[in-house]
mmCIF file of C-alpha atoms in Angstrom:
data_model
loop_
_atom_site.group_PDB
_atom_site.id
_atom_site.type_symbol
_atom_site.label_atom_id
_atom_site.label_comp_id
_atom_site.label_asym_id
_atom_site.label_seq_id
_atom_site.Cartn_x
_atom_site.Cartn_y
_atom_site.Cartn_z
ATOM 1 C CA SER A 1 169.083 76.182 149.267
ATOM 2 C CA GLN A 2 167.360 75.426 145.998
ATOM 3 C CA THR A 3 167.806 72.103 144.248
ATOM 4 C CA ILE A 4 166.440 70.634 141.054
ATOM 5 C CA HIS A 5 165.832 66.934 140.558
ATOM 6 C CA GLN A 6 165.386 65.277 137.214
ATOM 7 C CA TRP A 7 164.790 61.607 136.515
ATOM 8 C CA PRO A 8 165.470 59.142 135.177
ATOM 9 C CA ALA A 9 169.092 59.760 134.225
ATOM 10 C CA THR A 10 168.962 57.428 131.246
ATOM 11 C CA LEU A 11 166.104 55.844 129.380
ATOM 12 C CA VAL A 12 165.874 53.495 126.412
ATOM 13 C CA GLN A 13 162.420 53.294 124.898
ATOM 14 C CA PRO A 14 161.034 51.609 121.765
ATOM 15 C CA VAL A 15 159.478 53.635 118.973
ATOM 16 C CA GLY A 16 155.779 54.161 119.614
ATOM 17 C CA SER A 17 156.010 53.841 123.372
ATOM 18 C CA PRO A 18 154.908 56.604 125.782
ATOM 19 C CA LEU A 19 157.275 58.889 127.664
ATOM 20 C CA SER A 20 157.140 60.646 130.989
ATOM 21 C CA LEU A 21 160.079 62.636 132.343
ATOM 22 C CA GLU A 22 159.738 64.404 135.655
ATOM 23 C CA CYS A 23 161.437 67.430 137.122
ATOM 24 C CA THR A 24 160.958 68.878 140.590
ATOM 25 C CA VAL A 25 162.421 71.930 142.245
ATOM 26 C CA GLU A 26 162.925 72.338 145.982
ATOM 27 C CA GLY A 27 163.597 75.372 148.118
ATOM 28 C CA THR A 28 161.711 77.987 146.125
ATOM 29 C CA SER A 29 158.159 78.850 145.149
ATOM 30 C CA ASN A 30 156.570 79.852 141.853
ATOM 31 C CA PRO A 31 159.680 79.315 139.744
ATOM 32 C CA ASN A 32 159.730 79.602 135.979
ATOM 33 C CA LEU A 33 160.320 76.104 134.608
ATOM 34 C CA TYR A 34 161.822 75.032 131.296
ATOM 35 C CA TRP A 35 162.355 71.902 129.229
ATOM 36 C CA TYR A 36 165.256 71.871 126.779
ATOM 37 C CA ARG A 37 166.474 69.222 124.366
ATOM 38 C CA GLN A 38 170.063 68.857 123.280
ATOM 39 C CA ALA A 39 170.986 66.664 120.330
ATOM 40 C CA ALA A 40 174.434 65.090 120.392
ATOM 41 C CA GLY A 41 177.111 67.759 120.037
ATOM 42 C CA ARG A 42 174.504 70.435 119.446
ATOM 43 C CA GLY A 43 173.015 73.432 121.187
ATOM 44 C CA LEU A 44 170.089 73.857 123.542
ATOM 45 C CA GLN A 45 166.624 73.835 122.033
ATOM 46 C CA LEU A 46 163.858 75.266 124.205
ATOM 47 C CA LEU A 47 160.827 72.985 124.081
ATOM 48 C CA PHE A 48 158.444 74.317 126.739
ATOM 49 C CA TYR A 49 158.351 76.838 129.527
ATOM 50 C CA SER A 50 155.921 77.518 132.338
ATOM 51 C CA VAL A 51 155.357 80.544 134.551
ATOM 52 C CA GLY A 52 152.813 78.892 136.821
ATOM 53 C CA ILE A 53 150.633 75.863 137.536
ATOM 54 C CA GLY A 54 148.806 74.779 134.411
ATOM 55 C CA GLN A 55 150.478 77.464 132.281
ATOM 56 C CA ILE A 56 152.518 75.937 129.473
ATOM 57 C CA SER A 57 154.049 77.663 126.468
ATOM 58 C CA SER A 58 155.369 75.636 123.572
ATOM 59 C CA GLU A 59 158.297 76.904 121.559
ATOM 60 C CA VAL A 60 158.300 74.370 118.737
ATOM 61 C CA PRO A 61 155.677 72.043 117.262
ATOM 62 C CA GLN A 62 156.585 68.470 118.069
ATOM 63 C CA ASN A 63 155.609 65.095 119.316
ATOM 64 C CA LEU A 64 155.964 66.139 122.941
ATOM 65 C CA SER A 65 153.798 67.862 125.529
ATOM 66 C CA ALA A 66 154.425 69.328 128.957
ATOM 67 C CA SER A 67 152.379 69.747 132.095
ATOM 68 C CA ARG A 68 152.786 71.488 135.424
ATOM 69 C CA PRO A 69 150.415 69.853 137.884
ATOM 70 C CA GLN A 70 152.072 71.399 140.934
ATOM 71 C CA ASP A 71 154.023 74.579 141.549
ATOM 72 C CA ARG A 72 157.417 72.887 141.550
ATOM 73 C CA GLN A 73 156.758 69.931 139.271
ATOM 74 C CA PHE A 74 157.228 69.911 135.516
ATOM 75 C CA ILE A 75 156.541 66.859 133.370
ATOM 76 C CA LEU A 76 157.523 66.156 129.776
ATOM 77 C CA SER A 77 155.413 63.567 127.985
ATOM 78 C CA SER A 78 154.811 61.858 124.720
ATOM 79 C CA LYS A 79 152.077 59.441 123.702
ATOM 80 C CA LYS A 80 154.163 57.785 120.986
ATOM 81 C CA LEU A 81 157.915 58.256 120.752
ATOM 82 C CA LEU A 82 159.682 58.756 117.431
ATOM 83 C CA LEU A 83 163.306 57.970 116.640
ATOM 84 C CA SER A 84 163.876 61.716 116.289
ATOM 85 C CA ASP A 85 162.897 62.217 119.937
ATOM 86 C CA SER A 86 166.236 60.791 121.036
ATOM 87 C CA GLY A 87 168.418 63.308 122.814
ATOM 88 C CA PHE A 88 169.492 64.784 126.103
ATOM 89 C CA TYR A 89 166.577 66.411 127.917
ATOM 90 C CA LEU A 90 167.240 69.126 130.421
ATOM 91 C CA CYS A 91 164.939 70.742 132.917
ATOM 92 C CA ALA A 92 165.775 74.183 134.295
ATOM 93 C CA TRP A 93 164.305 76.752 136.656
ATOM 94 C CA SER A 94 164.685 80.466 137.166
ATOM 95 C CA LYS A 95 163.264 83.230 139.295
ATOM 96 C CA ASN A 96 163.354 87.008 139.239
ATOM 97 C CA ARG A 97 166.635 88.320 137.887
ATOM 98 C CA ASP A 98 168.604 85.128 138.364
ATOM 99 C CA GLY A 99 169.911 82.948 135.577
ATOM 100 C CA TYR A 100 168.810 79.404 134.963
ATOM 101 C CA THR A 101 169.712 76.408 137.063
ATOM 102 C CA PHE A 102 169.714 73.188 135.082
ATOM 103 C CA GLY A 103 169.035 69.666 136.226
ATOM 104 C CA SER A 104 171.415 66.813 135.518
ATOM 105 C CA GLY A 105 169.532 65.741 132.407
ATOM 106 C CA THR A 106 167.936 62.599 130.997
ATOM 107 C CA ARG A 107 169.592 60.749 128.147
ATOM 108 C CA LEU A 108 166.739 59.337 126.043
ATOM 109 C CA THR A 109 167.440 56.792 123.342
ATOM 110 C CA VAL A 110 164.522 55.727 121.183
ATOM 111 C CA VAL A 111 165.171 52.390 119.474
ATOM 112 C CA GLN B 1 166.571 89.702 116.653
ATOM 113 C CA GLN B 2 166.403 86.981 119.269
ATOM 114 C CA GLN B 3 169.566 85.277 118.109
ATOM 115 C CA VAL B 4 172.853 85.092 119.912
ATOM 116 C CA LYS B 5 175.677 84.152 117.568
ATOM 117 C CA GLN B 6 178.581 82.284 119.135
ATOM 118 C CA SER B 7 181.991 81.501 117.714
ATOM 119 C CA PRO B 8 184.074 79.477 117.270
ATOM 120 C CA GLN B 9 182.186 76.186 117.191
ATOM 121 C CA SER B 10 185.246 74.387 118.518
ATOM 122 C CA LEU B 11 188.503 75.515 120.033
ATOM 123 C CA ILE B 12 191.715 73.708 120.876
ATOM 124 C CA VAL B 13 194.153 75.389 123.245
ATOM 125 C CA GLN B 14 197.378 74.284 124.852
ATOM 126 C CA LYS B 15 197.554 74.078 128.626
ATOM 127 C CA GLY B 16 198.414 77.487 130.029
ATOM 128 C CA GLY B 17 197.084 79.337 127.001
ATOM 129 C CA ILE B 18 194.189 81.761 126.748
ATOM 130 C CA SER B 19 190.832 80.554 125.470
ATOM 131 C CA ILE B 20 188.573 83.174 123.911
ATOM 132 C CA ILE B 21 184.956 82.601 122.930
ATOM 133 C CA ASN B 22 182.918 85.336 121.310
ATOM 134 C CA CYS B 23 179.214 86.114 121.164
ATOM 135 C CA ALA B 24 177.207 88.778 119.371
ATOM 136 C CA TYR B 25 173.574 89.788 119.729
ATOM 137 C CA GLU B 26 171.073 92.023 117.966
ATOM 138 C CA ASN B 27 168.374 92.729 120.529
ATOM 139 C CA THR B 28 169.139 95.793 122.623
ATOM 140 C CA ALA B 29 166.491 94.669 125.127
ATOM 141 C CA PHE B 30 168.838 92.014 126.509
ATOM 142 C CA ASP B 31 169.944 92.920 130.026
ATOM 143 C CA TYR B 32 171.751 89.888 131.412
ATOM 144 C CA PHE B 33 174.524 87.886 129.778
ATOM 145 C CA PRO B 34 175.540 84.612 131.440
ATOM 146 C CA TRP B 35 178.013 81.974 130.372
ATOM 147 C CA TYR B 36 177.380 78.311 131.056
ATOM 148 C CA GLN B 37 179.848 75.442 131.223
ATOM 149 C CA GLN B 38 178.716 71.928 130.358
ATOM 150 C CA PHE B 39 180.675 68.732 130.886
ATOM 151 C CA PRO B 40 179.692 65.605 128.917
ATOM 152 C CA GLY B 41 176.560 63.964 130.285
ATOM 153 C CA LYS B 42 175.852 66.819 132.692
ATOM 154 C CA GLY B 43 173.543 69.798 132.663
ATOM 155 C CA PRO B 44 175.006 73.255 131.937
ATOM 156 C CA ALA B 45 176.143 75.145 135.015
ATOM 157 C CA LEU B 46 176.338 78.900 135.394
ATOM 158 C CA LEU B 47 179.970 79.958 135.160
ATOM 159 C CA ILE B 48 179.931 83.743 135.188
ATOM 160 C CA ALA B 49 177.499 86.489 134.197
ATOM 161 C CA ILE B 50 177.521 90.199 133.430
ATOM 162 C CA ARG B 51 174.989 93.000 133.187
ATOM 163 C CA PRO B 52 175.380 95.739 130.544
ATOM 164 C CA ASP B 53 176.266 98.478 133.027
ATOM 165 C CA VAL B 54 179.842 97.136 133.315
ATOM 166 C CA SER B 55 182.413 96.388 130.626
ATOM 167 C CA GLU B 56 184.272 93.599 132.346
ATOM 168 C CA LYS B 57 183.786 91.038 135.080
ATOM 169 C CA LYS B 58 186.465 88.740 136.398
ATOM 170 C CA GLU B 59 186.125 85.638 138.546
ATOM 171 C CA GLY B 60 189.366 83.775 139.017
ATOM 172 C CA ARG B 61 190.689 82.716 135.627
ATOM 173 C CA PHE B 62 187.408 83.572 133.878
ATOM 174 C CA THR B 63 186.677 87.047 132.504
ATOM 175 C CA ILE B 64 183.721 88.403 130.574
ATOM 176 C CA SER B 65 184.399 91.403 128.359
ATOM 177 C CA PHE B 66 181.297 93.305 127.287
ATOM 178 C CA ASN B 67 181.063 95.860 124.472
ATOM 179 C CA LYS B 68 177.609 97.411 124.565
ATOM 180 C CA SER B 69 178.037 99.607 121.490
ATOM 181 C CA ALA B 70 179.216 96.679 119.374
ATOM 182 C CA LYS B 71 176.659 94.321 120.967
ATOM 183 C CA GLN B 72 179.348 91.774 121.609
ATOM 184 C CA PHE B 73 180.619 89.926 124.642
ATOM 185 C CA SER B 74 183.336 87.361 125.118
ATOM 186 C CA LEU B 75 184.631 84.844 127.605
ATOM 187 C CA HIS B 76 188.345 84.703 128.296
ATOM 188 C CA ILE B 77 189.830 81.749 130.147
ATOM 189 C CA MET B 78 193.312 82.544 131.334
ATOM 190 C CA ASP B 79 195.876 79.822 132.031
ATOM 191 C CA SER B 80 193.561 77.238 130.476
ATOM 192 C CA GLN B 81 193.681 73.799 132.077
ATOM 193 C CA PRO B 82 192.673 70.342 130.790
ATOM 194 C CA GLY B 83 189.881 70.403 133.384
ATOM 195 C CA ASP B 84 188.395 73.383 131.527
ATOM 196 C CA SER B 85 187.657 71.118 128.556
ATOM 197 C CA ALA B 86 183.895 71.387 128.169
ATOM 198 C CA THR B 87 181.219 72.984 126.044
ATOM 199 C CA TYR B 88 180.583 76.643 126.750
ATOM 200 C CA PHE B 89 177.342 78.450 125.986
ATOM 201 C CA CYS B 90 176.805 82.166 126.026
ATOM 202 C CA ALA B 91 173.297 83.455 126.599
ATOM 203 C CA ALA B 92 171.301 86.648 126.776
ATOM 204 C CA ARG B 93 168.071 87.447 128.573
ATOM 205 C CA ARG B 94 165.335 89.898 127.672
ATOM 206 C CA SER B 95 164.564 92.559 130.220
ATOM 207 C CA SER B 96 160.851 92.228 129.560
ATOM 208 C CA GLY B 97 158.631 89.183 129.391
ATOM 209 C CA SER B 98 157.214 87.212 132.261
ATOM 210 C CA ALA B 99 159.296 84.080 131.721
ATOM 211 C CA ARG B 100 162.607 85.888 131.507
ATOM 212 C CA GLN B 101 163.736 83.508 128.840
ATOM 213 C CA LEU B 102 167.368 83.066 128.002
ATOM 214 C CA THR B 103 168.481 82.893 124.370
ATOM 215 C CA PHE B 104 171.488 80.610 124.064
ATOM 216 C CA GLY B 105 174.347 80.637 121.626
ATOM 217 C CA SER B 106 175.108 77.463 119.709
ATOM 218 C CA GLY B 107 177.964 76.431 121.991
ATOM 219 C CA THR B 108 181.737 76.112 121.766
ATOM 220 C CA GLN B 109 183.484 72.851 122.437
ATOM 221 C CA LEU B 110 186.761 73.677 124.169
ATOM 222 C CA THR B 111 189.593 71.180 124.346
ATOM 223 C CA VAL B 112 192.630 72.052 126.419
ATOM 224 C CA LEU B 113 195.601 69.864 125.570
ATOM 225 C CA PRO B 114 197.898 68.777 128.405
#
């Protein structure tokens, strides 16, 4: 069966520090991968998606970047965090005609 | 045209009552309409989904009603329970496009009172 792993679960980082969040999917190949951000009590904002290794599409201009170094690995990064980067970050995968499967999320607090 | 409009933003229902959440879309290219349930601190989980060739789908206490001509779909939770208290997102997916992206509604926070 397919599983998605996302870590860390929580993270507190100072303003200006770098960020690296990792997401891996098991049990499938060539999935579509997504990074979403959710502000407190708000909806899901699509940040990046990827249809293959090295292929990244950005949905909104921001302080973040994404990379897909391996087929089932998706990384969200920042060189210098801003206070506004705080939020709940969700990784998700999909394939073919299926819906999305989300990871358990990372709660990022920038202080 | 990519928007999915969801209402209400919040909903309070008594235990045993019916919870109804509505969504409307513009893009006729959408071909898959899932609903997700999210508990605090967790990722959204697929609850139930429908394709536009049927008007209703039922799974236990959860029913999706789909009106293709009106471009609307709704989630009905029968006999609502306190454990159903969560945020619910409707979504719609384009039939074309390599990434098969979902467009999400803004979410409805459901509270079921004991």
